[in-house]
Coordinates of C-alpha atoms in Angstrom, one line a residue:
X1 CA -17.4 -7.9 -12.1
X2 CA -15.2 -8.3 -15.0
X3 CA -14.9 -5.5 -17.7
X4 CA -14.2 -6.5 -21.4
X5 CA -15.2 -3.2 -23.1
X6 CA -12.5 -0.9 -24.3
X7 CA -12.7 2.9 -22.7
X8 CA -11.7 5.9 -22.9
X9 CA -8.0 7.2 -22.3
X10 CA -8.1 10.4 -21.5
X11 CA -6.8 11.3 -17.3
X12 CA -6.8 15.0 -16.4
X13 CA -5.5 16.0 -12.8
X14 CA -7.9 18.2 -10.6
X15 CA -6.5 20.2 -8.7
X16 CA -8.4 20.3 -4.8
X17 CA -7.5 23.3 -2.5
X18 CA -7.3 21.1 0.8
X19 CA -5.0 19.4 3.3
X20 CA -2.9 16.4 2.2
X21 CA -3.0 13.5 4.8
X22 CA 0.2 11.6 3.5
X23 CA 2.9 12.0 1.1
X24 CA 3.7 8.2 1.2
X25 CA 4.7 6.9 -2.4
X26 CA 1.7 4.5 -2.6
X27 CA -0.5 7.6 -2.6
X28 CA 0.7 8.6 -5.8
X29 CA -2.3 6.3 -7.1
X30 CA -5.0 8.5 -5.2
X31 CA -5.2 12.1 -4.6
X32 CA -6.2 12.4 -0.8
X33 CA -7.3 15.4 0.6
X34 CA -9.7 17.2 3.5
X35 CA -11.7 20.2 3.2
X36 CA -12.1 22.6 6.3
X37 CA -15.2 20.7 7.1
X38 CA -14.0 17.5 7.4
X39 CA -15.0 15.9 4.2
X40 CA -12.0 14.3 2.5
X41 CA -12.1 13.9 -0.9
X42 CA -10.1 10.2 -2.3
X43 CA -9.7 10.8 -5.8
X44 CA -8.3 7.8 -8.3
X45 CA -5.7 8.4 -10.6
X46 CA -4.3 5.4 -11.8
X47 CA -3.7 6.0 -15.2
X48 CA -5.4 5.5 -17.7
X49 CA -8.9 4.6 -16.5
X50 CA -8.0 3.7 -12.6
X51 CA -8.2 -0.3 -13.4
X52 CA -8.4 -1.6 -10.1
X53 CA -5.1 -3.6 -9.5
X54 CA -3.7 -4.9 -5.8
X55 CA -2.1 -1.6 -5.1
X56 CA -4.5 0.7 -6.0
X57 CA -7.4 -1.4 -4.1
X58 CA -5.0 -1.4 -0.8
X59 CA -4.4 2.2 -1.3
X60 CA -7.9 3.1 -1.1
X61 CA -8.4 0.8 1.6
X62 CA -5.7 2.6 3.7
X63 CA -7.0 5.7 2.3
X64 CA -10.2 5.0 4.5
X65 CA -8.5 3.7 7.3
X66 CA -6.6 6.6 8.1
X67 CA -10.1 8.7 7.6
X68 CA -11.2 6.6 9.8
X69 CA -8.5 7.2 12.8
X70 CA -8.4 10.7 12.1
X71 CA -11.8 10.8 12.2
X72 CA -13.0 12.7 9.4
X73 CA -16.6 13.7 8.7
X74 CA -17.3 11.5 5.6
X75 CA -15.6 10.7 2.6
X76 CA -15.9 11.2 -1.8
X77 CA -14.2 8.8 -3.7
X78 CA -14.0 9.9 -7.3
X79 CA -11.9 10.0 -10.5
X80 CA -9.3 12.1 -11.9
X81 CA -10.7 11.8 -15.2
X82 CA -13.7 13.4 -16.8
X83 CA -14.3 10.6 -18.6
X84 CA -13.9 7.1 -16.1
X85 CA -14.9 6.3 -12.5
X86 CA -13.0 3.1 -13.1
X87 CA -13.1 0.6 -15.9
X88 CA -13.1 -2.4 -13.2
X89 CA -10.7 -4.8 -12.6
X90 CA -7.2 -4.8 -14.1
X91 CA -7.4 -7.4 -17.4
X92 CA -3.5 -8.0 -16.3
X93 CA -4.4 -9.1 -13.1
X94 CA -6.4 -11.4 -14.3
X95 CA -4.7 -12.7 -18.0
X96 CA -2.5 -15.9 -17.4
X97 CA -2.0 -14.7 -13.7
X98 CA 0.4 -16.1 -11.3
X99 CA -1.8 -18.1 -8.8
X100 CA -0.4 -16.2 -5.4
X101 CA -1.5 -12.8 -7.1
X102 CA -4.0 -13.9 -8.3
X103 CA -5.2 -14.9 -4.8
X104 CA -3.9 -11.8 -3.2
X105 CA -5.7 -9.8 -5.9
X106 CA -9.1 -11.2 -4.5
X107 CA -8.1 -10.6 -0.8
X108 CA -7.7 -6.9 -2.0
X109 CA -10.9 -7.3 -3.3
X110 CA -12.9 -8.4 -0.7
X111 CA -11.3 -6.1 1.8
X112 CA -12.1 -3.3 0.0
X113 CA -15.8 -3.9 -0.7
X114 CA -15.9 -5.0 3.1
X115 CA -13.9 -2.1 4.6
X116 CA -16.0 0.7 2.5
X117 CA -18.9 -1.1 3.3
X118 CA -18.6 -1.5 7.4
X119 CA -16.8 1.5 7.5
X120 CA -17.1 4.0 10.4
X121 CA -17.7 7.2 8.5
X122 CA -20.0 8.6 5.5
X123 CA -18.9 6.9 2.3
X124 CA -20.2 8.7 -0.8
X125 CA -18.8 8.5 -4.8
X126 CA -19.1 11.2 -7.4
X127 CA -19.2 9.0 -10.7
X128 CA -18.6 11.1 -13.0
X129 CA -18.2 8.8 -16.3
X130 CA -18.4 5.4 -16.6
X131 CA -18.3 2.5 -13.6
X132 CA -18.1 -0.6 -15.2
X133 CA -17.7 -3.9 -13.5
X134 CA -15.5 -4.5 -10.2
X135 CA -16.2 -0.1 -10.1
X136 CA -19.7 -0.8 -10.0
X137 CA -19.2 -3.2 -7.0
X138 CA -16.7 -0.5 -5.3
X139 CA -19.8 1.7 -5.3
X140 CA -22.7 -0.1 -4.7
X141 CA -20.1 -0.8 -1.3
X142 CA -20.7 3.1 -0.4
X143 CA -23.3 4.9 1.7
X144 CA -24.7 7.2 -1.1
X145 CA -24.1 7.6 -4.9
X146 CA -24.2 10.8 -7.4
X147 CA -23.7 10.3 -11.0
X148 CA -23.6 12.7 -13.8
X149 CA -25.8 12.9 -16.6
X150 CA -24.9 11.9 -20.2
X151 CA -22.2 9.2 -21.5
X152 CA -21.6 8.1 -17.8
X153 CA -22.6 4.4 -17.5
X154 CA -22.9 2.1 -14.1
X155 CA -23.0 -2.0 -14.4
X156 CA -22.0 -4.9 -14.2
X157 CA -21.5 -7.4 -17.3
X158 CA -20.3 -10.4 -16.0
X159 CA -23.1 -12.8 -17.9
X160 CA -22.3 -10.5 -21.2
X161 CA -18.6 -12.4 -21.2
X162 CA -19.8 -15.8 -19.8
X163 CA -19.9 -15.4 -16.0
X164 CA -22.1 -15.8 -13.4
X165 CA -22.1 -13.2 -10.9
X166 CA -20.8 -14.0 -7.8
X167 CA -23.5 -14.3 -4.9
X168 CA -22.0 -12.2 -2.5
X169 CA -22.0 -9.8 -5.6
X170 CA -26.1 -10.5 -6.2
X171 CA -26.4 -9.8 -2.8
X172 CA -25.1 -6.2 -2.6
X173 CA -27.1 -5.4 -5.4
X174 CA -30.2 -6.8 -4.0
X175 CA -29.6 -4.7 -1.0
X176 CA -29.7 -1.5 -3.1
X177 CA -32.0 -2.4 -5.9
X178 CA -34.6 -4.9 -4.5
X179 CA -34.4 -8.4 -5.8
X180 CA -36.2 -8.1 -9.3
X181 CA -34.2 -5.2 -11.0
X182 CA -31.0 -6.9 -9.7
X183 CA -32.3 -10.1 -11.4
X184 CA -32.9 -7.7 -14.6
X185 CA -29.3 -5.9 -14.5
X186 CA -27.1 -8.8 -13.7
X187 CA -29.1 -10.8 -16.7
X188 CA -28.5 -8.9 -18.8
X189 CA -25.4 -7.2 -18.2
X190 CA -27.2 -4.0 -18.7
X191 CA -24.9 -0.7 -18.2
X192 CA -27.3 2.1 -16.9
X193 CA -27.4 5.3 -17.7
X194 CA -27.7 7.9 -14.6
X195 CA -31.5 8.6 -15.3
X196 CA -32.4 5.0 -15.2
X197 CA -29.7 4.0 -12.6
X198 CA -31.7 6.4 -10.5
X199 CA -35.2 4.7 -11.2
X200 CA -33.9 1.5 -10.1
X201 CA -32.4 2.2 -6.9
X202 CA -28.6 1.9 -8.3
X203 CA -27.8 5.4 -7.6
X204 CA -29.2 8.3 -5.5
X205 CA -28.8 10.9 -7.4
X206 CA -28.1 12.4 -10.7
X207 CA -25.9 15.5 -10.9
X208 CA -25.6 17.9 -14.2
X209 CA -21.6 17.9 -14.0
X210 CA -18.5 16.4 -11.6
X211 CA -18.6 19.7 -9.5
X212 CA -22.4 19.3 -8.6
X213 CA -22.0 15.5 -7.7
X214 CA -19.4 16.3 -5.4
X215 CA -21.3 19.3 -4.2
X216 CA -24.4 16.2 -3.6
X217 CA -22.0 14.1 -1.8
X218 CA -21.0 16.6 0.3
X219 CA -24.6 17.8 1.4
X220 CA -25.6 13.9 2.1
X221 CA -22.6 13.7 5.0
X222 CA -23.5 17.2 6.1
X223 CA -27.2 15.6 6.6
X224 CA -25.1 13.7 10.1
X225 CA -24.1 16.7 11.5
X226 CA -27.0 16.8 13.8
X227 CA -26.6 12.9 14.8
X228 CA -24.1 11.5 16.9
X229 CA -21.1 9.9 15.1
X230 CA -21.3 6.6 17.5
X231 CA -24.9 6.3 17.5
X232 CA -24.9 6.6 13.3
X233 CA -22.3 4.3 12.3
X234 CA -24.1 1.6 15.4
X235 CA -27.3 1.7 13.7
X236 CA -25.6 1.7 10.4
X237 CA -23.3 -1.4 11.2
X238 CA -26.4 -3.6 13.3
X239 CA -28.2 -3.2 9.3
X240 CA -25.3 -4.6 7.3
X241 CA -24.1 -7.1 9.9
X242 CA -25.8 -9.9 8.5
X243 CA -24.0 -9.2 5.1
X244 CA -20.5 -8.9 6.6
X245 CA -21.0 -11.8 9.0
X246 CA -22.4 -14.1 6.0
X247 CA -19.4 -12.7 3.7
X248 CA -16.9 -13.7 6.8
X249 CA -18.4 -17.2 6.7
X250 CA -18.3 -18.0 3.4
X251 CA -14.9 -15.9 2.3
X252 CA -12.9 -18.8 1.5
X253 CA -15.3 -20.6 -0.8
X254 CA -16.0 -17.2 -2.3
X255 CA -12.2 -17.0 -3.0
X256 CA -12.0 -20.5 -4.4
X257 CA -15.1 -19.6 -6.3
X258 CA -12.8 -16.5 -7.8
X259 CA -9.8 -18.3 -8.4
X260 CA -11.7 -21.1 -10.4
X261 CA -13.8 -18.6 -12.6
X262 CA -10.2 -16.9 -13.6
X263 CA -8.4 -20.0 -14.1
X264 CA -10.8 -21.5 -16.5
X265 CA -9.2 -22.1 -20.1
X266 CA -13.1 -20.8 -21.4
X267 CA -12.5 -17.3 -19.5
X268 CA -8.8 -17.4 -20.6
X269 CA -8.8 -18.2 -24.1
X270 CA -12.1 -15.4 -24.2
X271 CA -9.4 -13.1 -21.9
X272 CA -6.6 -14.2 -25.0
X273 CA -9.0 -12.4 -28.1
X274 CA -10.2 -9.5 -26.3
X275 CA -6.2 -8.7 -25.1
X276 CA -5.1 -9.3 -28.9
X277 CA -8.0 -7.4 -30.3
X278 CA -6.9 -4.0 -28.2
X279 CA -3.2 -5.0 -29.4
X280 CA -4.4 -4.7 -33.2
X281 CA -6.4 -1.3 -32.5
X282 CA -3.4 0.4 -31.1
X283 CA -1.3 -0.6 -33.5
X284 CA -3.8 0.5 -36.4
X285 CA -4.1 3.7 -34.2
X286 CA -0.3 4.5 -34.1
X287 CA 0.1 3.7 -38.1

């Protein structure tokens, strides 16, 4: 779940002809709109590469909440950059954190995989560059996945910086990818590719450009229109209650489990090279 890899830093804003829902200052992080179908469209734009912090993970989280009450069709979660889904979890969340963040950083956390994954309406992502780490998580949490072909990648590289995956983490996977290729990916740390992210189950689809992934999204919630709204998200939620019931058991240990992974002088003084080594490159950069 943690990403060590520097990415790109280009954000471009795209623009969406739509309803806005709110115009609280917190939304500032997402774009959130609805189409005259009923498909919103929760679009990242935490600048640079939406690194998932507290705030941003909450405002997503609201995001769907108030989808939810206004009870909205299904929903796209996607990036304002051509470039980055999300580069995962905010390195300055994590780097020498203060320990009641830190622990409110992995209640963010949790509620957002658990909210996006129990949640009452369609979930969908257009990934449309790369998903590394906590990202990857955040989507394998959805209903359906598009990604575009070409430099977009999708993983997690956890054991390629040390750590062990978290179980609940292995579990989600194996859900979506079957129990061997989840042993293959988290083992390696391997970032997929769209065309093999499709073979192994990681994503459902693989679009030519942002526009058509959308476009995808949208034609998997309009596949509901036919079924009753109470009777789909009942037989969704009797499936994935043995997850959320098993993640509501075991939540505190999972947090401790979080806390003592990020804590560890091994993790921080690996955390202390990496941060220095992007301080040098900007600094060469700007010379």
């Amino acid at each position: 779940m943690f990403h060590l890899r520097k990415v790109s830093r280009d954000v471009a804003r795209v623009a969406v002809k739509t309803r806005r829902l709110s115009s609280a200052p917190e939304r500032s992080l997402v774009d959130l709109s609805v189409d005259k179908e009923g498909i919103a469209i929760v679009q990242m734009q935490r600048a640079p590469v939406n690194s998932l912090n507290i705030e941003l993970m909450r405002t997503i989280c609201d995001s769907v909440s108030d989808l939810e009450k206004d009870k909205c069709k299904g929903m796209i979660l996607t990036s304002a950059s051509p470039n980055i889904f999300s580069a995962g979890m905010d390195l300055m969340e994590l780097h020498n954190p203060d320990m009641k963040r830190l622990e409110e950083f992995s209640k963010s956390m949790f509620d957002l995989v658990l909210k996006l994954f129990g949640s009452k309406i369609v979930t969908t992502a257009a990934i449309d560059g790369y998903s590394g780490a906590g990202a990857c998580v955040v989507a394998l949490a959805l209903d359906y996945r598009s990604m575009t072909a070409g430099k977009a990648r999708i993983g997690l590289n956890d054991t390629a910086v040390g750590i062990p995956p978290a179980k609940w983490v292995a579990d989600l996977m194996t859900r979506t990818m079957g129990q061997r290729n989840t042993e293959l990916a988290l083992t390696s740390s391997f970032m997929f590719p769209a065309e093999r992210a499709l073979q192994v189950g990681l994503v459902d689809e693989v679009a030519k450009d942002k526009e058509d992934a959308v476009e995808r999204c949208k034609k998997f919630i309009k596949l509901y229109d036919n079924i009753l709204p109470a009777v789909r998200t009942h037989t969704k939620l009797s499936l994935r209650q043995d997850f959320i019931v098993e993640f509501e058991k075991n939540r505190e240990q999972y947090l401790k489990d979080f806390m003592n992974t990020i804590t560890n002088p091994a993790f921080q003084n690996g955390l202390d090279i990496y941060i220095s080594s992007l301080k040098q490159k900007k600094v060469k950069a700007a010379a």
